[in-house]
mmCIF file of C-alpha atoms in Angstrom:
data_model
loop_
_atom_site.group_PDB
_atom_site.id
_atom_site.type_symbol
_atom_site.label_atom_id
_atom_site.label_comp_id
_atom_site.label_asym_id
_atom_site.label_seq_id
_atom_site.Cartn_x
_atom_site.Cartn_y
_atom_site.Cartn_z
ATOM 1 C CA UNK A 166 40.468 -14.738 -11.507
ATOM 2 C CA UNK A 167 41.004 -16.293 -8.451
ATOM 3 C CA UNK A 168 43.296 -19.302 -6.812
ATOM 4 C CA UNK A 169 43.861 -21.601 -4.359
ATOM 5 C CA UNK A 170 46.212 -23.716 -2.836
ATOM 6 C CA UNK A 171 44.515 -26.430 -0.702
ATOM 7 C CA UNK A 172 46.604 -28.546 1.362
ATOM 8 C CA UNK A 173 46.005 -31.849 -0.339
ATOM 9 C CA UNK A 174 48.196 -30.720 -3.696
ATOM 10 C CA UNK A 175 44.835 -29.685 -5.151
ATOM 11 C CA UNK A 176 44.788 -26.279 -6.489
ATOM 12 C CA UNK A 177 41.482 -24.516 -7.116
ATOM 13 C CA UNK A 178 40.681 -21.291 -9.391
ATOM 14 C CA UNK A 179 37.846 -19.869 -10.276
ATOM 15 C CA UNK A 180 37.145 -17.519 -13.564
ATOM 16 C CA UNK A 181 33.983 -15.751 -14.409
ATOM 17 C CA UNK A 182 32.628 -16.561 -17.772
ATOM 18 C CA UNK A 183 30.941 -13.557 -19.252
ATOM 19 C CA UNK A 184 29.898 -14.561 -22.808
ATOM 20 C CA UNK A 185 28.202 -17.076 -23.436
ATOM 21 C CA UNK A 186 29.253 -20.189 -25.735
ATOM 22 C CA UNK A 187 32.034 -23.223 -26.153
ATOM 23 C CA UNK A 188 34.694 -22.988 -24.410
ATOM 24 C CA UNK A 189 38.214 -25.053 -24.213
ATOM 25 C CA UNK A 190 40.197 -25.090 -20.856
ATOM 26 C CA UNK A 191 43.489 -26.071 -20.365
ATOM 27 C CA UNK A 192 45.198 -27.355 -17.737
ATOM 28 C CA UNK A 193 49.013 -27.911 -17.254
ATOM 29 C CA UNK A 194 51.450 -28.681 -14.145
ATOM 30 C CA UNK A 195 55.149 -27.941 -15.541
ATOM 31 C CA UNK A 196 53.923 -26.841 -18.730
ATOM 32 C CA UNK A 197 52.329 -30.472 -19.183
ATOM 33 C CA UNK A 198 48.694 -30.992 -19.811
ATOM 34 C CA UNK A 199 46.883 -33.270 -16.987
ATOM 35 C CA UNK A 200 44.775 -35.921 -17.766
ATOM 36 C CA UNK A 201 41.747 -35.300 -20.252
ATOM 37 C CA UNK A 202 43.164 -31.566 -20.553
ATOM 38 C CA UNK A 203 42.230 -29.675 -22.775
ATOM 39 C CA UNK A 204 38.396 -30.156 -22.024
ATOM 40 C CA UNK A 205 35.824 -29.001 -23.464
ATOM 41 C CA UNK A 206 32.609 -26.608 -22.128
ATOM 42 C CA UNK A 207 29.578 -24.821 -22.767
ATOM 43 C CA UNK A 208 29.058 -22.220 -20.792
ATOM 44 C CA UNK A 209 24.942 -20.940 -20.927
ATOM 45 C CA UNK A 210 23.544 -17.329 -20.533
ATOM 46 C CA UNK A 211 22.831 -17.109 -17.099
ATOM 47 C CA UNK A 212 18.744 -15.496 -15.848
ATOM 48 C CA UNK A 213 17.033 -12.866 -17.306
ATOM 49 C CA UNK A 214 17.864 -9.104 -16.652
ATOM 50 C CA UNK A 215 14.928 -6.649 -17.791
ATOM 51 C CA UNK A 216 17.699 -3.899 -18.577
ATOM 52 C CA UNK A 217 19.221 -6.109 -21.172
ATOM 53 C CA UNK A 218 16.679 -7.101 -22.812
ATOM 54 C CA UNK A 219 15.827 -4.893 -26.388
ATOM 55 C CA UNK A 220 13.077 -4.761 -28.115
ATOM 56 C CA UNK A 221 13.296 -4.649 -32.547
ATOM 57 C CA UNK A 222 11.103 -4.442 -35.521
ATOM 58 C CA UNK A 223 8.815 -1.953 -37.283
ATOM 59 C CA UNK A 224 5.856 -1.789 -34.827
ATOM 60 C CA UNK A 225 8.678 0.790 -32.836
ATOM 61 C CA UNK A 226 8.889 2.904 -35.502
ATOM 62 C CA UNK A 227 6.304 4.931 -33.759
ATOM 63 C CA UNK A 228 3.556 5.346 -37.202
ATOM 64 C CA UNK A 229 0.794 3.444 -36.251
ATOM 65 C CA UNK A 230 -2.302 3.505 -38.274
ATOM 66 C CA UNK A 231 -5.779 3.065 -36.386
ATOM 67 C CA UNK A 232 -7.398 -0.432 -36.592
ATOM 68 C CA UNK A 233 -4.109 -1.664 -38.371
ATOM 69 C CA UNK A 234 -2.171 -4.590 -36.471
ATOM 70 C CA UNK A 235 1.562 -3.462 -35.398
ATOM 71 C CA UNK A 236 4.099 -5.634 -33.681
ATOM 72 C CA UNK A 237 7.523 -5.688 -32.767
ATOM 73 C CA UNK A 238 9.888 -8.309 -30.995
ATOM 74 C CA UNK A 239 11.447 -8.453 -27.405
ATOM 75 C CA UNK A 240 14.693 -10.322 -27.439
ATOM 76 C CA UNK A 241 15.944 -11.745 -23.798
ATOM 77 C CA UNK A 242 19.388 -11.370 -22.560
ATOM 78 C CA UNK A 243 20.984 -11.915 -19.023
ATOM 79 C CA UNK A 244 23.060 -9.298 -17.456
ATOM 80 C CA UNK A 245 26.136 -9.824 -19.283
ATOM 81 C CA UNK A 246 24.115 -9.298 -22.703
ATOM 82 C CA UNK A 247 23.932 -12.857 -24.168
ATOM 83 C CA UNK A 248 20.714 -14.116 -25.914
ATOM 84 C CA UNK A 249 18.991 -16.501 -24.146
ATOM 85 C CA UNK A 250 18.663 -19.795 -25.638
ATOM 86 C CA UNK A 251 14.911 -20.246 -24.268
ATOM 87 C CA UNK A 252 11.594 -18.734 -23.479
ATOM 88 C CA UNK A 253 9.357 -19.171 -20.534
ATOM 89 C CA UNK A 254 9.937 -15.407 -19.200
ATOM 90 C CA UNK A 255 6.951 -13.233 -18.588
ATOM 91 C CA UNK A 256 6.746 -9.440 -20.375
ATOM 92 C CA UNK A 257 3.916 -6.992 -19.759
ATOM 93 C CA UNK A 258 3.056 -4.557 -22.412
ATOM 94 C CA UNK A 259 1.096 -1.423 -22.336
ATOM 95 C CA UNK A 260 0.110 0.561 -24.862
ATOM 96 C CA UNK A 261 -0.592 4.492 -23.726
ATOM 97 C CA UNK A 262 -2.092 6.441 -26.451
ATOM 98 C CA UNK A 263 -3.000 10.321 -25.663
ATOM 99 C CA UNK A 264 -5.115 12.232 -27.696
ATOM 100 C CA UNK A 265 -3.272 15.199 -29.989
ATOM 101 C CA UNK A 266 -4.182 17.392 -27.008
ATOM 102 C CA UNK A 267 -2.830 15.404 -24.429
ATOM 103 C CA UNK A 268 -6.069 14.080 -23.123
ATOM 104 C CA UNK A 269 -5.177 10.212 -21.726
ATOM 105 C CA UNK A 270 -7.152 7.315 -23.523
ATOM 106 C CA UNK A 271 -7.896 3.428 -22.234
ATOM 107 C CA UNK A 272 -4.451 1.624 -21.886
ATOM 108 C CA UNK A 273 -4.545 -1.033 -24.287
ATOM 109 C CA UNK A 274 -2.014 -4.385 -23.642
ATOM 110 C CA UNK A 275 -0.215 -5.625 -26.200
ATOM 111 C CA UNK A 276 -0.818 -9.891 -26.475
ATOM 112 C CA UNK A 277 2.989 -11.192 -26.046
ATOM 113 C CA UNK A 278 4.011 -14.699 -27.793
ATOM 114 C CA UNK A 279 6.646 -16.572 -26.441
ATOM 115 C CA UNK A 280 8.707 -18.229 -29.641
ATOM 116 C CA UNK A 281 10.572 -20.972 -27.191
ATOM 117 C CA UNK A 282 14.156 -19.257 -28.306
ATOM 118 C CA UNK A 283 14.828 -16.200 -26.320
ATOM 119 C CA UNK A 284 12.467 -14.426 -28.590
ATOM 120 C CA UNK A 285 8.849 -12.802 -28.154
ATOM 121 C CA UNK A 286 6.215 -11.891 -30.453
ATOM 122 C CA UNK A 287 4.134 -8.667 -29.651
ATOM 123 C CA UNK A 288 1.442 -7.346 -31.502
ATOM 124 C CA UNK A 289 -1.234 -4.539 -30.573
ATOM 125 C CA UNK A 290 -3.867 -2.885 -32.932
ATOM 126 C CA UNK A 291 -3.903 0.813 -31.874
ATOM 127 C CA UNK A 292 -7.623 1.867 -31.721
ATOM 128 C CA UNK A 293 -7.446 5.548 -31.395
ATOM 129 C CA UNK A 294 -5.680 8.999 -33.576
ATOM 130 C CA UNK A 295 -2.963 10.318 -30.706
ATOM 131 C CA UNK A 296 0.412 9.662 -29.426
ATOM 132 C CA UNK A 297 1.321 6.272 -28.515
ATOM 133 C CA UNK A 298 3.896 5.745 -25.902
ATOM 134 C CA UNK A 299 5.202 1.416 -25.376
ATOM 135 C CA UNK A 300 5.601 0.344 -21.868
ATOM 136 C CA UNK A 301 7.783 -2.632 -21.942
ATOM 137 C CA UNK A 302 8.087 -5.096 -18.442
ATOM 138 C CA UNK A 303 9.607 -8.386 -17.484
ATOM 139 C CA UNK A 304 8.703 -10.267 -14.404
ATOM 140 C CA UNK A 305 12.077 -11.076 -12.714
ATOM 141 C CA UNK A 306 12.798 -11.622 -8.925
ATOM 142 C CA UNK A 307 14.351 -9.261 -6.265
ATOM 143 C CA UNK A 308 17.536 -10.275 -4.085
ATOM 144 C CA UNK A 309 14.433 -10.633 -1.398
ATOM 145 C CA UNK A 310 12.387 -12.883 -3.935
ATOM 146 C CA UNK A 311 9.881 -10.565 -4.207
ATOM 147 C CA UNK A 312 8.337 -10.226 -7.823
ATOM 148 C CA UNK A 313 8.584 -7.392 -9.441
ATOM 149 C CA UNK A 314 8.087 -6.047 -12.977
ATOM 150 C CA UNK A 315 11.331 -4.554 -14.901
ATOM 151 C CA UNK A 316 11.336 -2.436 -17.441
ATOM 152 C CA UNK A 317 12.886 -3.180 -20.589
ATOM 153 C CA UNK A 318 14.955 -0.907 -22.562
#
């Protein structure tokens, strides 16, 4: 929380919002509200933060059957942990399968569907018997405005 007196009477403060959703702000001088107080807000999830972001559903359970279609969803969130409200994000997933004796196999990439709501659809059909490791990325920008791919949790 922070304030400021200006010199023209105006006082300004500033508050950082941290969860995301409707808000109601008051403001009073002498305990009495000024005009159009209380009003009214949304406050949105601010950009996507790979670290965040989690990934759900029964194609993580890590039993895959050969030739059988898995699939599991990512769900965006910014860095305070709100859902996003929207898609248009980019993910990158990797499937790694080894053999039972540790012997690396093709990568295969998992096809990701973007559901418009925060949400994304993945699904992979594991072709080989072996140990499957998921590797999870989202495309985000660096401070510099590089790109660079994120991993998720």
């Amino acid at each position: 929380e922070w304030q400021q007196r200006l010199d023209n009477g105006v006082c300004e403060c500033r508050y950082t919002v941290t969860v995301a959703g409707p808000y109601t702000l008051k403001v009073a001088l002498n305990g009495y509200n000024v005009a159009g107080s209380p009003f009214s807000m949304y406050c949105s999830p601010v950009e996507i933060e790979a670290a965040e972001c989690i990934c759900k559903g029964r194609g993580l359970q890590g039993i895959f059957r050969t030739g059988h279609l898995a699939n599991f969803t990512i769900i965006s969130r910014d860095r305070f942990g709100n859902k996003l409200l929207h898609g248009g994000h980019e993910f990158a997933v990797r499937v790694l399968t080894q053999t039972p004796e540790g012997v690396p196999l093709p990568d295969l990439r998992g096809k990701v569907e973007d559901l418009h709501t925060g949400g994304y659809q993945v699904t992979f059909t594991p072709q080989h018997v072996g140990n499957v490791t998921l590797s999870v990325n989202c495309k985000t920008f660096a401070e510099d405005g590089d790109i660079e791919f994120k991993p998720v949790k």
